[in-house]
mmCIF file of C-alpha atoms in Angstrom:
data_model
loop_
_atom_site.group_PDB
_atom_site.id
_atom_site.type_symbol
_atom_site.label_atom_id
_atom_site.label_comp_id
_atom_site.label_asym_id
_atom_site.label_seq_id
_atom_site.Cartn_x
_atom_site.Cartn_y
_atom_site.Cartn_z
ATOM 1 C CA MET A 463 -49.172 111.681 64.725
ATOM 2 C CA GLU A 464 -52.225 113.511 63.009
ATOM 3 C CA ASN A 465 -54.138 111.406 64.291
ATOM 4 C CA ALA A 466 -53.036 110.993 67.941
ATOM 5 C CA VAL A 467 -53.462 115.521 67.803
ATOM 6 C CA LYS A 468 -57.382 114.527 66.459
ATOM 7 C CA ILE A 469 -58.037 111.949 69.389
ATOM 8 C CA LYS A 470 -55.917 114.776 71.908
ATOM 9 C CA TYR A 471 -58.933 117.533 70.849
ATOM 10 C CA GLY A 472 -61.959 115.002 70.948
ATOM 11 C CA ASN A 473 -61.514 113.453 74.503
ATOM 12 C CA PHE A 474 -59.474 115.438 76.891
ATOM 13 C CA ALA A 475 -59.244 118.629 75.720
ATOM 14 C CA LEU A 476 -62.668 118.590 75.169
ATOM 15 C CA TRP A 477 -63.286 117.849 78.563
ATOM 16 C CA ALA A 478 -60.988 119.924 80.512
ATOM 17 C CA ALA A 479 -62.919 122.947 78.755
ATOM 18 C CA PHE A 480 -65.184 121.895 81.763
ATOM 19 C CA LEU A 481 -63.471 120.600 84.489
ATOM 20 C CA LEU A 482 -60.801 123.121 85.259
ATOM 21 C CA VAL A 483 -62.241 126.764 85.338
ATOM 22 C CA LEU A 484 -60.438 129.634 86.924
ATOM 23 C CA PRO A 485 -60.734 129.921 91.110
ATOM 24 C CA GLY A 486 -62.704 133.150 91.401
ATOM 25 C CA ARG A 487 -64.663 132.429 88.007
ATOM 26 C CA ALA A 488 -65.831 128.857 89.286
ATOM 27 C CA ALA A 489 -69.181 129.458 91.326
ATOM 28 C CA ALA A 490 -70.417 131.663 88.611
ATOM 29 C CA GLN A 491 -69.104 128.828 85.946
ATOM 30 C CA ASP A 492 -71.469 125.875 87.340
ATOM 31 C CA SER A 493 -74.258 127.810 87.659
ATOM 32 C CA ARG A 494 -74.125 128.975 84.098
ATOM 33 C CA GLU A 495 -73.439 124.894 83.501
ATOM 34 C CA GLY A 496 -76.275 123.854 84.905
ATOM 35 C CA LEU A 497 -74.812 122.074 88.754
ATOM 36 C CA LEU A 498 -75.460 125.066 91.776
ATOM 37 C CA PRO A 499 -78.621 125.933 92.625
ATOM 38 C CA PRO A 500 -79.743 129.080 92.128
ATOM 39 C CA PRO A 501 -79.510 131.820 95.591
ATOM 40 C CA ALA A 502 -83.126 131.439 95.555
ATOM 41 C CA LEU A 503 -83.079 127.884 96.749
ATOM 42 C CA ASP A 504 -80.947 128.966 99.907
ATOM 43 C CA ARG A 505 -82.322 127.265 102.949
ATOM 44 C CA SER A 506 -79.510 129.379 105.401
ATOM 45 C CA LEU A 507 -79.299 133.088 105.710
ATOM 46 C CA ARG A 508 -75.201 132.065 105.548
ATOM 47 C CA MET A 509 -75.477 131.268 102.059
ATOM 48 C CA ALA A 510 -74.842 134.360 100.944
ATOM 49 C CA GLY A 511 -71.539 134.611 102.849
ATOM 50 C CA ILE A 512 -70.508 131.083 101.110
ATOM 51 C CA ARG A 513 -71.358 132.483 97.341
ATOM 52 C CA GLN A 514 -69.569 135.877 97.605
ATOM 53 C CA ALA A 515 -66.469 134.571 99.320
ATOM 54 C CA LEU A 516 -66.835 131.288 96.159
ATOM 55 C CA ALA A 517 -67.511 134.032 93.910
ATOM 56 C CA ALA A 518 -63.596 136.445 95.174
ATOM 57 C CA GLY A 519 -61.798 133.170 94.987
ATOM 58 C CA ASP A 520 -61.692 133.309 97.918
ATOM 59 C CA PHE A 521 -61.537 129.857 98.756
ATOM 60 C CA THR A 522 -60.328 129.672 102.736
ATOM 61 C CA ARG A 523 -62.967 132.105 103.696
ATOM 62 C CA ALA A 524 -65.670 130.037 102.094
ATOM 63 C CA ALA A 525 -64.061 126.885 104.043
ATOM 64 C CA GLN A 526 -64.611 128.420 107.230
ATOM 65 C CA ALA A 527 -68.126 129.599 106.347
ATOM 66 C CA ILE A 528 -68.951 126.182 104.956
ATOM 67 C CA ALA A 529 -68.005 124.630 108.313
ATOM 68 C CA GLU A 530 -69.564 127.092 110.636
ATOM 69 C CA LEU A 531 -73.261 126.188 108.498
ATOM 70 C CA ALA A 532 -72.521 122.536 109.169
ATOM 71 C CA GLN A 533 -71.642 122.645 112.266
ATOM 72 C CA ARG A 534 -74.661 125.156 113.242
ATOM 73 C CA GLU A 535 -77.101 123.406 110.511
ATOM 74 C CA PRO A 536 -76.419 119.167 110.933
ATOM 75 C CA ALA A 537 -79.690 117.961 109.228
ATOM 76 C CA ASP A 538 -79.502 120.695 106.177
ATOM 77 C CA PHE A 539 -78.076 119.118 103.220
ATOM 78 C CA GLU A 540 -76.270 122.166 101.879
ATOM 79 C CA GLY A 541 -72.966 121.819 105.000
ATOM 80 C CA PRO A 542 -72.136 118.811 102.977
ATOM 81 C CA PHE A 543 -73.262 119.860 99.691
ATOM 82 C CA TRP A 544 -71.002 123.320 99.983
ATOM 83 C CA THR A 545 -68.294 121.641 101.757
ATOM 84 C CA GLY A 546 -68.317 118.486 98.513
ATOM 85 C CA TYR A 547 -68.502 121.361 96.194
ATOM 86 C CA LEU A 548 -65.724 123.123 97.637
ATOM 87 C CA ALA A 549 -62.921 119.963 97.939
ATOM 88 C CA PHE A 550 -64.264 119.670 93.751
ATOM 89 C CA ARG A 551 -62.847 122.579 93.103
ATOM 90 C CA GLU A 552 -60.133 122.726 94.950
ATOM 91 C CA ARG A 553 -59.269 119.072 93.248
ATOM 92 C CA ASN A 554 -59.884 116.595 96.575
ATOM 93 C CA TYR A 555 -62.391 114.760 94.666
ATOM 94 C CA TYR A 556 -62.788 111.812 96.801
ATOM 95 C CA ASP A 557 -62.720 114.428 99.351
ATOM 96 C CA ALA A 558 -66.133 115.762 97.595
ATOM 97 C CA ILE A 559 -67.454 112.749 97.104
ATOM 98 C CA ARG A 560 -67.167 111.557 100.504
ATOM 99 C CA ALA A 561 -69.355 114.665 101.229
ATOM 100 C CA LEU A 562 -71.601 114.847 98.862
ATOM 101 C CA ARG A 563 -72.553 111.558 99.757
ATOM 102 C CA ARG A 564 -73.781 112.382 103.156
ATOM 103 C CA ALA A 565 -75.656 115.287 101.568
ATOM 104 C CA GLU A 566 -77.309 113.182 99.298
ATOM 105 C CA ALA A 567 -78.714 111.023 102.078
ATOM 106 C CA LEU A 568 -79.310 114.028 103.752
ATOM 107 C CA ASP A 569 -81.299 115.148 100.119
ATOM 108 C CA PRO A 570 -80.921 113.390 97.456
ATOM 109 C CA ASN A 571 -81.992 116.577 95.114
ATOM 110 C CA ALA A 572 -80.908 117.103 91.312
ATOM 111 C CA PHE A 573 -78.574 119.141 92.293
ATOM 112 C CA VAL A 574 -76.445 117.035 94.717
ATOM 113 C CA LEU A 575 -76.660 113.855 92.501
ATOM 114 C CA LYS A 576 -75.350 116.499 89.785
ATOM 115 C CA THR A 577 -72.360 117.477 91.408
ATOM 116 C CA LEU A 578 -71.709 114.293 92.911
ATOM 117 C CA ALA A 579 -71.877 112.725 89.258
ATOM 118 C CA VAL A 580 -68.938 115.063 88.614
ATOM 119 C CA SER A 581 -66.564 114.344 91.343
ATOM 120 C CA TYR A 582 -66.759 111.004 89.950
ATOM 121 C CA TYR A 583 -66.043 111.324 87.106
ATOM 122 C CA ALA A 584 -63.426 113.331 87.866
ATOM 123 C CA ALA A 585 -62.391 110.224 90.278
ATOM 124 C CA HIS A 586 -62.511 108.024 86.503
ATOM 125 C CA GLN A 587 -65.670 106.252 88.252
ATOM 126 C CA TYR A 588 -67.273 106.289 84.995
ATOM 127 C CA LYS A 589 -70.435 103.830 86.041
ATOM 128 C CA LEU A 590 -71.083 105.731 88.785
ATOM 129 C CA PHE A 591 -71.455 108.872 86.927
ATOM 130 C CA VAL A 592 -73.729 107.451 84.773
ATOM 131 C CA LEU A 593 -75.447 106.107 87.523
ATOM 132 C CA LYS A 594 -75.628 109.310 89.281
ATOM 133 C CA MET A 595 -76.407 111.672 86.242
ATOM 134 C CA GLY A 596 -79.046 109.153 85.157
ATOM 135 C CA GLU A 597 -81.093 109.789 88.542
ATOM 136 C CA ALA A 598 -80.369 113.827 88.442
ATOM 137 C CA ARG A 599 -82.040 113.737 85.054
ATOM 138 C CA SER A 600 -84.939 111.545 86.402
ATOM 139 C CA LYS A 601 -85.634 114.135 89.630
ATOM 140 C CA GLN A 602 -85.728 116.745 87.102
ATOM 141 C CA PRO A 603 -86.917 115.292 83.637
ATOM 142 C CA GLY A 604 -86.586 119.248 82.018
ATOM 143 C CA ASP A 605 -83.023 119.867 83.261
ATOM 144 C CA TRP A 606 -80.930 120.447 80.344
ATOM 145 C CA ALA A 607 -77.458 120.093 82.186
ATOM 146 C CA PRO A 608 -78.011 116.473 82.797
ATOM 147 C CA TYR A 609 -78.122 115.815 78.760
ATOM 148 C CA TYR A 610 -75.286 117.855 78.673
ATOM 149 C CA TYR A 611 -72.893 115.739 80.856
ATOM 150 C CA LEU A 612 -73.804 112.467 79.871
ATOM 151 C CA ALA A 613 -73.277 114.159 75.852
ATOM 152 C CA ARG A 614 -69.655 115.382 77.681
ATOM 153 C CA TYR A 615 -69.455 112.346 78.866
ATOM 154 C CA TYR A 616 -70.163 110.169 75.400
ATOM 155 C CA ASP A 617 -68.418 112.526 73.577
ATOM 156 C CA SER A 618 -64.746 112.740 75.467
ATOM 157 C CA GLU A 619 -64.794 109.231 76.885
ATOM 158 C CA VAL A 620 -66.077 106.603 75.079
ATOM 159 C CA THR A 621 -66.272 108.626 71.510
ATOM 160 C CA ASP A 622 -69.641 107.545 70.317
ATOM 161 C CA PHE A 623 -70.087 110.819 68.748
ATOM 162 C CA ALA A 624 -74.012 109.929 66.926
ATOM 163 C CA LYS A 625 -75.479 108.995 71.129
ATOM 164 C CA ALA A 626 -73.483 112.010 72.285
ATOM 165 C CA ALA A 627 -74.650 114.439 69.193
ATOM 166 C CA GLU A 628 -78.426 113.250 70.507
ATOM 167 C CA TYR A 629 -78.289 113.776 74.456
ATOM 168 C CA PHE A 630 -76.664 117.181 72.672
ATOM 169 C CA GLN A 631 -79.744 118.193 70.677
ATOM 170 C CA GLN A 632 -81.805 116.537 74.232
ATOM 171 C CA ALA A 633 -80.330 119.440 76.142
ATOM 172 C CA LEU A 634 -80.687 122.079 73.415
ATOM 173 C CA GLU A 635 -84.247 121.230 73.377
ATOM 174 C CA ARG A 636 -84.263 122.232 77.334
ATOM 175 C CA ASN A 637 -81.900 125.047 76.680
ATOM 176 C CA PRO A 638 -81.211 126.526 73.847
ATOM 177 C CA ALA A 639 -79.153 129.476 74.213
ATOM 178 C CA HIS A 640 -76.769 127.212 75.791
ATOM 179 C CA TYR A 641 -73.721 127.931 73.371
ATOM 180 C CA ARG A 642 -71.538 124.737 74.881
ATOM 181 C CA SER A 643 -74.179 122.379 73.752
ATOM 182 C CA HIS A 644 -73.851 123.865 70.207
ATOM 183 C CA TYR A 645 -70.097 124.287 69.450
ATOM 184 C CA PHE A 646 -69.861 119.999 71.584
ATOM 185 C CA LEU A 647 -72.714 119.328 68.639
ATOM 186 C CA GLY A 648 -70.626 120.881 66.261
ATOM 187 C CA HIS A 649 -67.806 118.232 67.564
ATOM 188 C CA CYS A 650 -69.970 115.466 67.160
ATOM 189 C CA TYR A 651 -70.497 115.777 63.399
ATOM 190 C CA GLU A 652 -67.049 117.092 62.556
ATOM 191 C CA ALA A 653 -65.755 113.695 64.160
ATOM 192 C CA GLN A 654 -69.174 112.150 61.779
ATOM 193 C CA GLN A 655 -67.593 114.460 58.692
ATOM 194 C CA LYS A 656 -70.730 116.383 58.185
ATOM 195 C CA SER A 657 -69.261 119.637 57.789
ATOM 196 C CA GLU A 658 -71.617 122.056 56.983
ATOM 197 C CA GLN A 659 -73.799 120.579 60.055
ATOM 198 C CA ALA A 660 -70.616 121.223 62.401
ATOM 199 C CA GLU A 661 -70.159 124.634 60.359
ATOM 200 C CA ARG A 662 -73.612 125.828 61.591
ATOM 201 C CA GLU A 663 -73.565 124.354 65.075
ATOM 202 C CA TYR A 664 -69.799 126.222 65.822
ATOM 203 C CA ARG A 665 -71.476 129.713 64.588
ATOM 204 C CA ARG A 666 -74.594 128.955 66.952
ATOM 205 C CA ALA A 667 -71.669 128.584 69.653
ATOM 206 C CA LEU A 668 -69.388 132.288 68.701
ATOM 207 C CA GLU A 669 -72.437 133.879 68.071
ATOM 208 C CA LEU A 670 -74.080 132.720 71.720
ATOM 209 C CA ALA A 671 -71.042 133.735 73.207
ATOM 210 C CA GLU A 672 -70.642 136.795 71.966
ATOM 211 C CA GLN A 673 -74.048 137.808 73.616
ATOM 212 C CA GLN A 674 -73.612 136.188 76.602
ATOM 213 C CA GLY A 675 -70.332 138.427 77.392
ATOM 214 C CA VAL A 676 -68.185 135.281 77.148
ATOM 215 C CA ASP A 677 -64.743 134.703 75.252
ATOM 216 C CA ASP A 678 -64.308 131.087 74.197
ATOM 217 C CA SER A 679 -61.313 129.913 72.147
ATOM 218 C CA LEU A 680 -63.628 126.691 71.162
ATOM 219 C CA PRO A 681 -65.853 127.748 68.739
ATOM 220 C CA TYR A 682 -62.966 129.752 66.867
ATOM 221 C CA GLN A 683 -60.671 126.350 67.242
ATOM 222 C CA GLY A 684 -63.771 124.045 65.514
ATOM 223 C CA LEU A 685 -64.305 126.630 62.465
ATOM 224 C CA ALA A 686 -60.235 126.575 62.274
ATOM 225 C CA ARG A 687 -59.873 123.094 62.145
ATOM 226 C CA LEU A 688 -63.292 122.248 59.095
ATOM 227 C CA ARG A 689 -60.820 124.648 56.794
ATOM 228 C CA LEU A 690 -58.037 122.858 57.447
ATOM 229 C CA ALA A 691 -60.308 119.472 56.480
ATOM 230 C CA ALA A 692 -60.933 121.045 53.497
ATOM 231 C CA SER A 693 -57.553 122.008 52.576
ATOM 232 C CA ARG A 694 -57.569 125.353 53.484
ATOM 233 C CA PRO A 695 -55.332 126.923 55.685
ATOM 234 C CA ALA A 696 -54.962 129.793 54.844
ATOM 235 C CA GLU A 697 -59.182 130.616 55.453
ATOM 236 C CA ALA A 698 -58.558 129.095 58.766
ATOM 237 C CA LEU A 699 -55.365 131.493 59.908
ATOM 238 C CA PRO A 700 -57.796 134.784 61.220
ATOM 239 C CA PHE A 701 -60.042 132.094 63.210
ATOM 240 C CA ALA A 702 -57.055 129.970 64.630
ATOM 241 C CA GLY A 703 -55.476 133.301 65.688
ATOM 242 C CA ARG A 704 -58.346 134.365 67.749
ATOM 243 C CA ALA A 705 -58.819 130.901 69.569
ATOM 244 C CA VAL A 706 -55.108 131.787 71.033
ATOM 245 C CA GLU A 707 -55.967 135.113 71.824
ATOM 246 C CA LEU A 708 -58.801 133.997 73.795
ATOM 247 C CA GLY A 709 -57.101 130.853 75.310
ATOM 248 C CA PRO A 710 -53.584 131.400 75.254
ATOM 249 C CA ARG A 711 -53.364 129.349 78.036
ATOM 250 C CA ASP A 712 -55.426 126.156 76.126
ATOM 251 C CA ALA A 713 -52.807 123.839 74.527
ATOM 252 C CA ALA A 714 -55.625 123.190 71.913
ATOM 253 C CA ALA A 715 -55.477 126.650 70.336
ATOM 254 C CA HIS A 716 -52.035 126.525 70.095
ATOM 255 C CA LYS A 717 -51.926 123.050 68.400
ATOM 256 C CA VAL A 718 -54.519 124.561 65.907
ATOM 257 C CA LEU A 719 -53.192 127.231 64.887
ATOM 258 C CA ALA A 720 -49.878 125.463 64.591
ATOM 259 C CA ARG A 721 -51.462 123.094 62.223
ATOM 260 C CA VAL A 722 -52.232 125.550 60.407
ATOM 261 C CA CYS A 723 -49.004 127.574 60.631
ATOM 262 C CA SER A 724 -47.076 124.595 59.182
ATOM 263 C CA GLU A 725 -49.593 124.160 56.099
ATOM 264 C CA LEU A 726 -49.281 127.352 55.308
ATOM 265 C CA GLY A 727 -44.976 126.793 55.476
ATOM 266 C CA ARG A 728 -44.701 129.088 58.033
ATOM 267 C CA ASN A 729 -42.291 126.746 60.297
ATOM 268 C CA THR A 730 -40.748 129.157 62.171
ATOM 269 C CA GLU A 731 -44.340 129.782 63.313
ATOM 270 C CA ALA A 732 -45.182 126.662 63.971
ATOM 271 C CA ALA A 733 -42.437 125.417 65.912
ATOM 272 C CA ALA A 734 -43.484 128.714 68.292
ATOM 273 C CA GLU A 735 -46.563 126.960 68.284
ATOM 274 C CA TRP A 736 -45.910 123.354 68.442
ATOM 275 C CA ARG A 737 -43.805 124.503 72.125
ATOM 276 C CA THR A 738 -46.056 126.383 73.366
ATOM 277 C CA ALA A 739 -48.683 123.191 72.951
ATOM 278 C CA ALA A 740 -46.352 120.855 74.643
ATOM 279 C CA SER A 741 -45.540 123.443 77.642
ATOM 280 C CA LEU A 742 -48.861 123.841 78.432
ATOM 281 C CA ASP A 743 -50.174 120.123 77.853
ATOM 282 C CA PRO A 744 -46.746 117.833 79.173
ATOM 283 C CA THR A 745 -48.494 114.105 78.492
ATOM 284 C CA ASP A 746 -49.245 115.774 74.790
ATOM 285 C CA ALA A 747 -46.297 113.496 72.948
ATOM 286 C CA ALA A 748 -47.552 114.184 69.609
ATOM 287 C CA ALA A 749 -47.231 118.202 70.336
ATOM 288 C CA TRP A 750 -42.956 117.287 70.849
ATOM 289 C CA PHE A 751 -43.063 115.436 67.221
ATOM 290 C CA ARG A 752 -44.598 118.262 65.659
ATOM 291 C CA LEU A 753 -42.081 120.098 67.124
ATOM 292 C CA TYR A 754 -39.969 117.664 66.041
ATOM 293 C CA ARG A 755 -40.845 117.955 62.341
ATOM 294 C CA SER A 756 -40.855 121.745 62.510
ATOM 295 C CA TYR A 757 -36.987 122.043 63.754
ATOM 296 C CA LEU A 758 -36.122 119.152 61.071
ATOM 297 C CA ALA A 759 -38.013 121.739 58.443
ATOM 298 C CA LEU A 760 -36.365 124.448 59.500
ATOM 299 C CA GLY A 761 -32.906 123.576 59.557
ATOM 300 C CA GLU A 762 -32.090 123.130 63.110
ATOM 301 C CA LYS A 763 -30.825 120.137 63.864
ATOM 302 C CA ALA A 764 -29.708 119.947 67.481
ATOM 303 C CA LYS A 765 -33.750 121.433 68.257
ATOM 304 C CA ALA A 766 -34.868 118.428 66.298
ATOM 305 C CA ARG A 767 -33.048 115.725 68.114
ATOM 306 C CA GLU A 768 -33.239 117.771 71.152
ATOM 307 C CA ALA A 769 -37.522 117.374 70.911
ATOM 308 C CA LEU A 770 -37.241 113.787 69.579
ATOM 309 C CA VAL A 771 -35.991 112.709 73.081
ATOM 310 C CA GLN A 772 -38.531 114.474 74.479
ATOM 311 C CA TYR A 773 -40.694 113.222 71.901
ATOM 312 C CA ARG A 774 -39.178 109.921 72.879
ATOM 313 C CA LYS A 775 -39.308 110.479 77.242
ATOM 314 C CA ILE A 776 -43.277 111.690 76.913
ATOM 315 C CA ALA A 777 -44.389 109.171 74.759
ATOM 316 C CA ALA A 778 -42.304 106.458 76.888
ATOM 317 C CA LEU A 779 -44.187 107.188 79.925
ATOM 318 C CA TYR A 780 -47.757 108.808 78.590
ATOM 319 C CA GLY A 781 -48.045 106.748 75.170
ATOM 320 C CA THR A 782 -48.843 108.759 71.507
ATOM 321 C CA ASN A 783 -52.188 109.405 72.110
#
């Protein structure tokens, strides 16, 4: 079961940190993450209203403005590009792909290719993701973002941590202040049991996130995991607690804190954290199994049986990884 927990941290949960952004913050997030063209490159005067609507999380108003843009300026890539971007944010990935392919036909610039690539990824079309992100990298060799997204693919989907680390390093050569590249590079080092290098990258990610005014639980999770791996759960506790404070809806943060509490023999707290983690990630059978073991340690046999039933049900549907 412990291996299953580790695989979860290294796979879906880490990629979801990129994909699952709160709607009201999506446009700002993607500007930081290298997907969206800067306002200085906007061709249409209508773009100001579209960006304002997206920044406010008003997808209905944004959709109306984008539809008007596409109708009034049919030869401009911006209409289908922003149509595709909005569909991506609403998780209508195949609609996003269709719109972005129209944008690509009008102007295959790097921003269109990057957003099309991540839409392919979200639709589990990984070969097309790699192809289009590679094309975006060729268009703008100095752009850090394609290296970052390719690294995330090799980190989270292929679990080729050495290759992912190379891509993260190339992203950081182009954008040393990108704290998420530092974090995920640290994760690659952690997976390769290079704890000193991982510690350095997690610390740097934490420092940069604080400088940029970003509250992100990931660096704290990494620092807590390193201390758990070194059998120092008491030192892991403040990091894990802070991770949950910053990411109350992040299942991975609750799992780290649950592991810390279990190691410290604080089984009541561990059980509460495992239950929260299971509710936040209903496909994770491992969380239910760990909850079952926590209840056994507490002598709560009825609750343990309930958790075991849930574990078997989830494992049958989604497997144990």
